[in-house]
Short mmCIF file of C-alpha atoms in Angstrom, two decimals:
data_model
loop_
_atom_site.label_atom_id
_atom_site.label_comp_id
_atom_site.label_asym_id
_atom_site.label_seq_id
_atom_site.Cartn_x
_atom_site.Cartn_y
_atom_site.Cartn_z
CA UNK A 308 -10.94 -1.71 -3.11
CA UNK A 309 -14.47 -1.31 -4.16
CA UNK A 310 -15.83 -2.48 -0.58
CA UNK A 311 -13.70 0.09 0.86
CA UNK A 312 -15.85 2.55 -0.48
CA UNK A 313 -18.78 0.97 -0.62
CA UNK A 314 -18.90 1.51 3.34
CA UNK A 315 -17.08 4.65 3.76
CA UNK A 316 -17.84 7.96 3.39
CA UNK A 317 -15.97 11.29 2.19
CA UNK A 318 -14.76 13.48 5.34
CA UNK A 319 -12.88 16.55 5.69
CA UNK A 320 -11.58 17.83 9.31
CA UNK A 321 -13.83 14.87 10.51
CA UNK A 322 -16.80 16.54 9.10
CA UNK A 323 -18.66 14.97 6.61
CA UNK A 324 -19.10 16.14 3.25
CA UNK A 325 -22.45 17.51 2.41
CA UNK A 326 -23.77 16.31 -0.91
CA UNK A 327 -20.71 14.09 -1.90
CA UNK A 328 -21.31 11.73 -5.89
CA UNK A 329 -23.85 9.13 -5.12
CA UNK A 330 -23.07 6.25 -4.66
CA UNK A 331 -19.54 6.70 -4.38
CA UNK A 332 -17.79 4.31 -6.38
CA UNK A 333 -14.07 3.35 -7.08
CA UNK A 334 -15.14 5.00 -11.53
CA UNK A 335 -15.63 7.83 -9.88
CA UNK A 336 -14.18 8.65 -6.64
CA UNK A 337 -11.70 11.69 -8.21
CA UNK A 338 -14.93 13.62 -7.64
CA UNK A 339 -13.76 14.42 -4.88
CA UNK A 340 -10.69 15.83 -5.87
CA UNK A 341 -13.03 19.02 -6.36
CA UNK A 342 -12.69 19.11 -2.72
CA UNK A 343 -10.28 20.20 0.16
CA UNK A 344 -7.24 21.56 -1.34
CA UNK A 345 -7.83 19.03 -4.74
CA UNK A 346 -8.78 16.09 -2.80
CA UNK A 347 -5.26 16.12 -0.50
CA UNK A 348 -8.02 16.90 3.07
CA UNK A 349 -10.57 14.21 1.86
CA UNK A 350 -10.58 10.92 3.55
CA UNK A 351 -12.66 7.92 3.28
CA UNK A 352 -13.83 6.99 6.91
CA UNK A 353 -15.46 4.14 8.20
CA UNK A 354 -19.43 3.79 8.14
CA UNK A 355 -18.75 1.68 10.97
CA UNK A 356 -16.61 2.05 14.41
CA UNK A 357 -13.51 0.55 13.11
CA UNK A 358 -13.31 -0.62 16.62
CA UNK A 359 -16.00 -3.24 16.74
CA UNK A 360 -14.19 -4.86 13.48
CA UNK A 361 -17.24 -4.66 10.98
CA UNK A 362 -16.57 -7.46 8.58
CA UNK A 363 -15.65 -5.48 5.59
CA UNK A 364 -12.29 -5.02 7.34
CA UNK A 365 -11.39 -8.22 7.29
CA UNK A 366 -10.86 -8.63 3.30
CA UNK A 367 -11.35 -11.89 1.33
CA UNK A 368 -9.19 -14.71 1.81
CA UNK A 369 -7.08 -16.47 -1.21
CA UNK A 370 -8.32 -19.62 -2.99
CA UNK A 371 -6.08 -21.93 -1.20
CA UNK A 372 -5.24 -24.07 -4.63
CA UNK A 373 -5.15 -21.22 -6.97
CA UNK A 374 -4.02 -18.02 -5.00
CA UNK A 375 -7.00 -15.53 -6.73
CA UNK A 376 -9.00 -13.91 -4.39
CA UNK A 377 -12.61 -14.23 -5.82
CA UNK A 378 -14.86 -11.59 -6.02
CA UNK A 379 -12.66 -9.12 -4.90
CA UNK A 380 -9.80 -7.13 -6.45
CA UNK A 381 -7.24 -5.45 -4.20
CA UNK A 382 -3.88 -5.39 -7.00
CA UNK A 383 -3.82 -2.47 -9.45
CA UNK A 384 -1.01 -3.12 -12.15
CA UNK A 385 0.83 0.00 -13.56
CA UNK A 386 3.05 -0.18 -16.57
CA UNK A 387 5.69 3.04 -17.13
CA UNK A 388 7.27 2.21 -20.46
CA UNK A 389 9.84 5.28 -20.72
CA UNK A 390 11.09 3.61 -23.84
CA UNK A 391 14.29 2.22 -25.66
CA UNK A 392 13.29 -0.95 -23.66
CA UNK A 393 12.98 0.58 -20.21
CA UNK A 394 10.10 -0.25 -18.14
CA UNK A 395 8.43 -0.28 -14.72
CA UNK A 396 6.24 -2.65 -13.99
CA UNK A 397 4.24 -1.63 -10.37
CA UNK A 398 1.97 -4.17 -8.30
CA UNK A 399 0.17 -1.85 -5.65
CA UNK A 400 -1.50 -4.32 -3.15
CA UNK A 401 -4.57 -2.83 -1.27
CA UNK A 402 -5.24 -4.16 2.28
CA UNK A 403 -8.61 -3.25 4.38
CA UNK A 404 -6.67 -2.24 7.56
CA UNK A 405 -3.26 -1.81 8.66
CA UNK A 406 -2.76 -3.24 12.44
CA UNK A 407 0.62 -1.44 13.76
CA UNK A 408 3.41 -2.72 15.73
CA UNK A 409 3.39 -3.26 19.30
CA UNK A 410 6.13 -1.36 21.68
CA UNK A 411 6.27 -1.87 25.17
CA UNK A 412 2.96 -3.54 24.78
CA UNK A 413 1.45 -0.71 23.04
CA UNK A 414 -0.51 -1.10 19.73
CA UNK A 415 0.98 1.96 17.65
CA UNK A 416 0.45 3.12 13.93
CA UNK A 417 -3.26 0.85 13.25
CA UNK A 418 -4.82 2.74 10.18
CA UNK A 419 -7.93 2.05 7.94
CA UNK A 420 -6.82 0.80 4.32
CA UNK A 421 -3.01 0.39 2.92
CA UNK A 422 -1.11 0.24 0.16
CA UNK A 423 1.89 -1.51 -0.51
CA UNK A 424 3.86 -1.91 -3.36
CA UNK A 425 6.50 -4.08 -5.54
CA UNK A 426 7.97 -2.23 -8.37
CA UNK A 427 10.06 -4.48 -10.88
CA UNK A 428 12.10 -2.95 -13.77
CA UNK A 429 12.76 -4.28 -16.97
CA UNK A 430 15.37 -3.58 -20.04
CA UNK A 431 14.76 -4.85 -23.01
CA UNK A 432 12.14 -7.37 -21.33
CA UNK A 433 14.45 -9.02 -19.24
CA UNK A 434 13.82 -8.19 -15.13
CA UNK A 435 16.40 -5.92 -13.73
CA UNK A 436 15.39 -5.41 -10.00
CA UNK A 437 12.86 -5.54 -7.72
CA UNK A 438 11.61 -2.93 -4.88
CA UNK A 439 9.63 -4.17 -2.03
CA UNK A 440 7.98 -1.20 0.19
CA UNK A 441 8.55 -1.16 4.00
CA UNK A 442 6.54 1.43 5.83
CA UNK A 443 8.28 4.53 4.72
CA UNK A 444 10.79 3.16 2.62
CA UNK A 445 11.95 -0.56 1.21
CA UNK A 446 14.33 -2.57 0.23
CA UNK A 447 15.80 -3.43 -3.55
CA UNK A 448 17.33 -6.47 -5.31
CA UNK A 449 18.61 -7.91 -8.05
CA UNK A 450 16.03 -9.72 -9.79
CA UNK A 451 18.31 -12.83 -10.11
CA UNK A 452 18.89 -13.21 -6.14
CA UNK A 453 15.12 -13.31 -4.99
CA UNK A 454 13.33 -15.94 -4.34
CA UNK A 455 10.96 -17.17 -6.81
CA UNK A 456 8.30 -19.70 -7.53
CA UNK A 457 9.35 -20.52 -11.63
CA UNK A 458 10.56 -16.76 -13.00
CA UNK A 459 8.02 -15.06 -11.05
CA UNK A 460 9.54 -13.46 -7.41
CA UNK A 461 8.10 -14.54 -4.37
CA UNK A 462 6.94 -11.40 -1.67
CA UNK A 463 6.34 -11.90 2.09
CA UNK A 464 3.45 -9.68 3.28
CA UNK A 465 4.35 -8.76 6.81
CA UNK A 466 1.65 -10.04 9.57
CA UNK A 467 -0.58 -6.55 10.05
CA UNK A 468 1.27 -4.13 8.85
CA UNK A 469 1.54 -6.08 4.87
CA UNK A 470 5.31 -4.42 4.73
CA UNK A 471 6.60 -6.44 1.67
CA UNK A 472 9.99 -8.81 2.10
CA UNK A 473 11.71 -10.76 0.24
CA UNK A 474 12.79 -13.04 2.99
CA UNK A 475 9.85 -15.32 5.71
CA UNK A 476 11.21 -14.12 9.01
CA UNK A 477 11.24 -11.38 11.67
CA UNK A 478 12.45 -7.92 10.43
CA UNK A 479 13.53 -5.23 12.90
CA UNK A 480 12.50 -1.50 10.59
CA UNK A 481 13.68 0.65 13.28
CA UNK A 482 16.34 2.00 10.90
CA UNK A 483 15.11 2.51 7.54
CA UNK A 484 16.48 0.26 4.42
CA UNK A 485 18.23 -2.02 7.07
CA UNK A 486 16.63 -5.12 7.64
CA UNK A 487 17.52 -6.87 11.34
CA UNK A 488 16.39 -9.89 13.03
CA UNK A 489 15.79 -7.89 16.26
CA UNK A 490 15.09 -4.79 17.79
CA UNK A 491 12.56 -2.40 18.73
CA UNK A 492 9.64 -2.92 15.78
CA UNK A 493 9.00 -5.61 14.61
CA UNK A 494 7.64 -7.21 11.42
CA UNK A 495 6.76 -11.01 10.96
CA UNK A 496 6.60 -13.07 8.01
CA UNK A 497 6.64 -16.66 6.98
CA UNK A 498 5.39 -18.87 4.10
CA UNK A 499 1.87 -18.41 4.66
CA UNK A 500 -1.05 -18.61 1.94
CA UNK A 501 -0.41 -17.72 -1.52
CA UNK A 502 -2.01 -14.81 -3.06
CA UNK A 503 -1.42 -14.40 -6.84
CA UNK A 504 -2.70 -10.74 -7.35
CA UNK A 505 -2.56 -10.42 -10.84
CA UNK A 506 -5.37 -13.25 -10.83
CA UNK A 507 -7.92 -10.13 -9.77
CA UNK A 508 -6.09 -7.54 -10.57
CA UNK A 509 -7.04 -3.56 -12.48
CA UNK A 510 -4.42 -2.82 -14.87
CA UNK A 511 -3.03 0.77 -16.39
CA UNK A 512 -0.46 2.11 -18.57
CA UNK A 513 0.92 5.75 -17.04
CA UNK A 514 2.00 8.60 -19.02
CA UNK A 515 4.61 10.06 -16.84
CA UNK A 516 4.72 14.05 -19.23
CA UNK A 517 0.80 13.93 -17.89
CA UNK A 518 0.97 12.30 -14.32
CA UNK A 519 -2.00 9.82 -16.36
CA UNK A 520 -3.69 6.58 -16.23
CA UNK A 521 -4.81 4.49 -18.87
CA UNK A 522 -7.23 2.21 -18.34
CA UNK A 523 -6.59 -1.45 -19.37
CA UNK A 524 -10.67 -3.22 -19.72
CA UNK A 525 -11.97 -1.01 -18.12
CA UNK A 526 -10.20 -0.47 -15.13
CA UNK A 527 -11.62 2.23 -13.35
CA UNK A 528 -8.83 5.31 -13.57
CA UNK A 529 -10.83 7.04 -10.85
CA UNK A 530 -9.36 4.75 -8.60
CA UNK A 531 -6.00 5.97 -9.39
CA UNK A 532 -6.20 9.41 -9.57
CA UNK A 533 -8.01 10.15 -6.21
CA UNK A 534 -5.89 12.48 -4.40
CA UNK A 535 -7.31 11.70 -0.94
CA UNK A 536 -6.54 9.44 1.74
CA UNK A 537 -8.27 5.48 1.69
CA UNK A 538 -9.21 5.63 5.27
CA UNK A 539 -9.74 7.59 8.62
CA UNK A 540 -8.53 10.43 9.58
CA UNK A 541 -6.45 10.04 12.64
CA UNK A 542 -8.79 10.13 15.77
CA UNK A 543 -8.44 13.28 17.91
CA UNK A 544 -6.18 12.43 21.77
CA UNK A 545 -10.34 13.13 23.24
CA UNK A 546 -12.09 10.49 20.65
CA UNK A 547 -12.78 7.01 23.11
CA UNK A 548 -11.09 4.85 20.40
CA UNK A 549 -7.78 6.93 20.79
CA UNK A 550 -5.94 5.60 23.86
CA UNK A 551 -3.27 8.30 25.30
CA UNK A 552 -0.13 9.20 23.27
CA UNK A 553 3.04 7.16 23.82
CA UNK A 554 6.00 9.41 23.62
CA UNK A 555 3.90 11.31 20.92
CA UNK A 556 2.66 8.42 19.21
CA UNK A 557 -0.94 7.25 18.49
CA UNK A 558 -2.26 3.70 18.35
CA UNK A 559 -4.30 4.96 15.03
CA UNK A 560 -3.13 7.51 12.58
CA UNK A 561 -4.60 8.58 9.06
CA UNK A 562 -4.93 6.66 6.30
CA UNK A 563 -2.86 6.15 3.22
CA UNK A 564 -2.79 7.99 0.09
CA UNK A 565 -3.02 5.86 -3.05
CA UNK A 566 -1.02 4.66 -6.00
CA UNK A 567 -0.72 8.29 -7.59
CA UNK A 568 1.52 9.24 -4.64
CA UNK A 569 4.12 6.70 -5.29
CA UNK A 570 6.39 8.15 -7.09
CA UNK A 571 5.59 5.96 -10.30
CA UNK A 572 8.16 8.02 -12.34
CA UNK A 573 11.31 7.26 -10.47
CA UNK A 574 14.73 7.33 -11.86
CA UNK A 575 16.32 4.57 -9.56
CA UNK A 576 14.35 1.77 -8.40
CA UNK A 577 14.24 3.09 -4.95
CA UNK A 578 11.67 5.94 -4.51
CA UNK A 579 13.34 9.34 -3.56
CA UNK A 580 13.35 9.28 0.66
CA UNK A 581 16.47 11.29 1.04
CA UNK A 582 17.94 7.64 2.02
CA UNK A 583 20.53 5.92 -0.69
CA UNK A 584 19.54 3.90 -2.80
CA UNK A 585 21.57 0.15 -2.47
CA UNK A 586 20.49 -2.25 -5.14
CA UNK A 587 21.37 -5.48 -3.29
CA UNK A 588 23.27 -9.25 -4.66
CA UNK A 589 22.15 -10.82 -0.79
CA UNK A 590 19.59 -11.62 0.25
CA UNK A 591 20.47 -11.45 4.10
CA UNK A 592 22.13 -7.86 3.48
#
């Protein structure tokens, strides 16, 4: 997270903002909440043409024995305890860049930064469920049919895109909350490296009456409360990096908002899309 804006800068309708907080840092990046309809026009965009992959992008790789990723934290742990024994436990994972899927050989969706997300929920300390984020929407389990490596779940990160599944394999997301082994987009995952995020992880406590974070050693609430968008803006159909539109589709589109947009007061475990929520007992459902 912190290189992320230690080599961006603040933009509004792809014009930079003149006399942004120097340096920008992730204690107090909701500064810029003071701009652009309360942050919502800001993004953070790329010191560097994304399109000559400046190093930065390509984020720190896992201690292969351990699973921490060392000097780097890209995990941000929020707790929503809504009492009598009821809580939400949220793992936001942050990822440098977002590579999109390919249809009909065209690279569609790439974005700078992304955020994914498990969300597990507890009753009286005992796991519940689990939500995994896909994209736009996700999947959800029973906590006692996922896989798991002692008591603690196991997520596949999807290949690019960092969709979260709780299956290795190849998942078609063409129709949301359905998850196929074919079809038109495509997600990949397998047992790859291990990445224990709550090795190097920030950690919070929300107060859902205030929409709040509280900081847990110091983790920088800034971070969390930044209203903007953790990457570029989506290129213009006249930028050089922006090939033309597929069916209305770009190959790169804006980046993400952050963990404040996640709807980290929900009443189900499934975030409110419009689509039902299905709490599954299969894993191949």
């Amino acid at each position: 997270m912190a290189a992320q804006v230690e080599n961006t800068h603040p933009r509004i309708n792809l014009t930079a903002i003149t006399d942004p907080p120097s340096p920008l840092t992730l204690h107090n990046l909701d500064d810029l909440n003071s701009y652009g309809r309360n942050g919502l026009n800001v993004f953070l965009t790329s010191d560097i043409d994304v399109t000559t992959s400046p190093t930065w992008l390509e984020g720190v790789v896992p201690d292969s024995t351990t699973g921490k990723t060392h000097n780097a934290i890209s995990c941000a742990i929020v707790i929503n305890d809504h009492g009598s024994g009821f809580v939400d436990a949220f793992y936001m994972y942050f990822y440098a860049f977002n590579q999109g899927n390919t249809f009909w050989f065209r690279e569609l969706g790439d974005h700078i930064g992304d955020w994914e997300h498990n969300m597990i929920r507890f009753q009286d300390g005992e796991p519940q469920a689990i939500w995994y984020s896909q994209h736009g929407n996700g999947q959800a389990f029973k906590y006692e049919v996922v896989e798991k490596q002692g008591k603690r779940p196991i997520t596949y990160s999807a290949k690019g895109s960092h969709a979260s599944y709780a299956v290795a394999g190849i998942h078609d997301h063409t129709i949301p909350d359905l998850n196929l082994p074919a079809g038109f987009l495509l997600d990949y995952t397998s047992q790859g490296l291990l990445w224990d995020p709550t090795l190097s992880a920030y950690f919070y406590n929300y107060d859902p009456e205030f929409a709040s974070f509280e900081s847990i050693n110091d983790s920088p609430v800034a971070a969390m409360t930044f209203k903007g968008r953790w990457g570029d803006e989506q290129y213009p159909d006249e930028d050089p990096r922006q090939p033309p539109p597929f069916f209305g589709f770009r190959k790169f589109v804006g980046g993400p908002t952050g963990p404040w947009d996640k709807q980290l007061n929900r009443t189900k475990v499934c975030p409110e899309t419009g689509i039902p929520c299905i709490i599954r007992s299969n894993l191949g459902a």
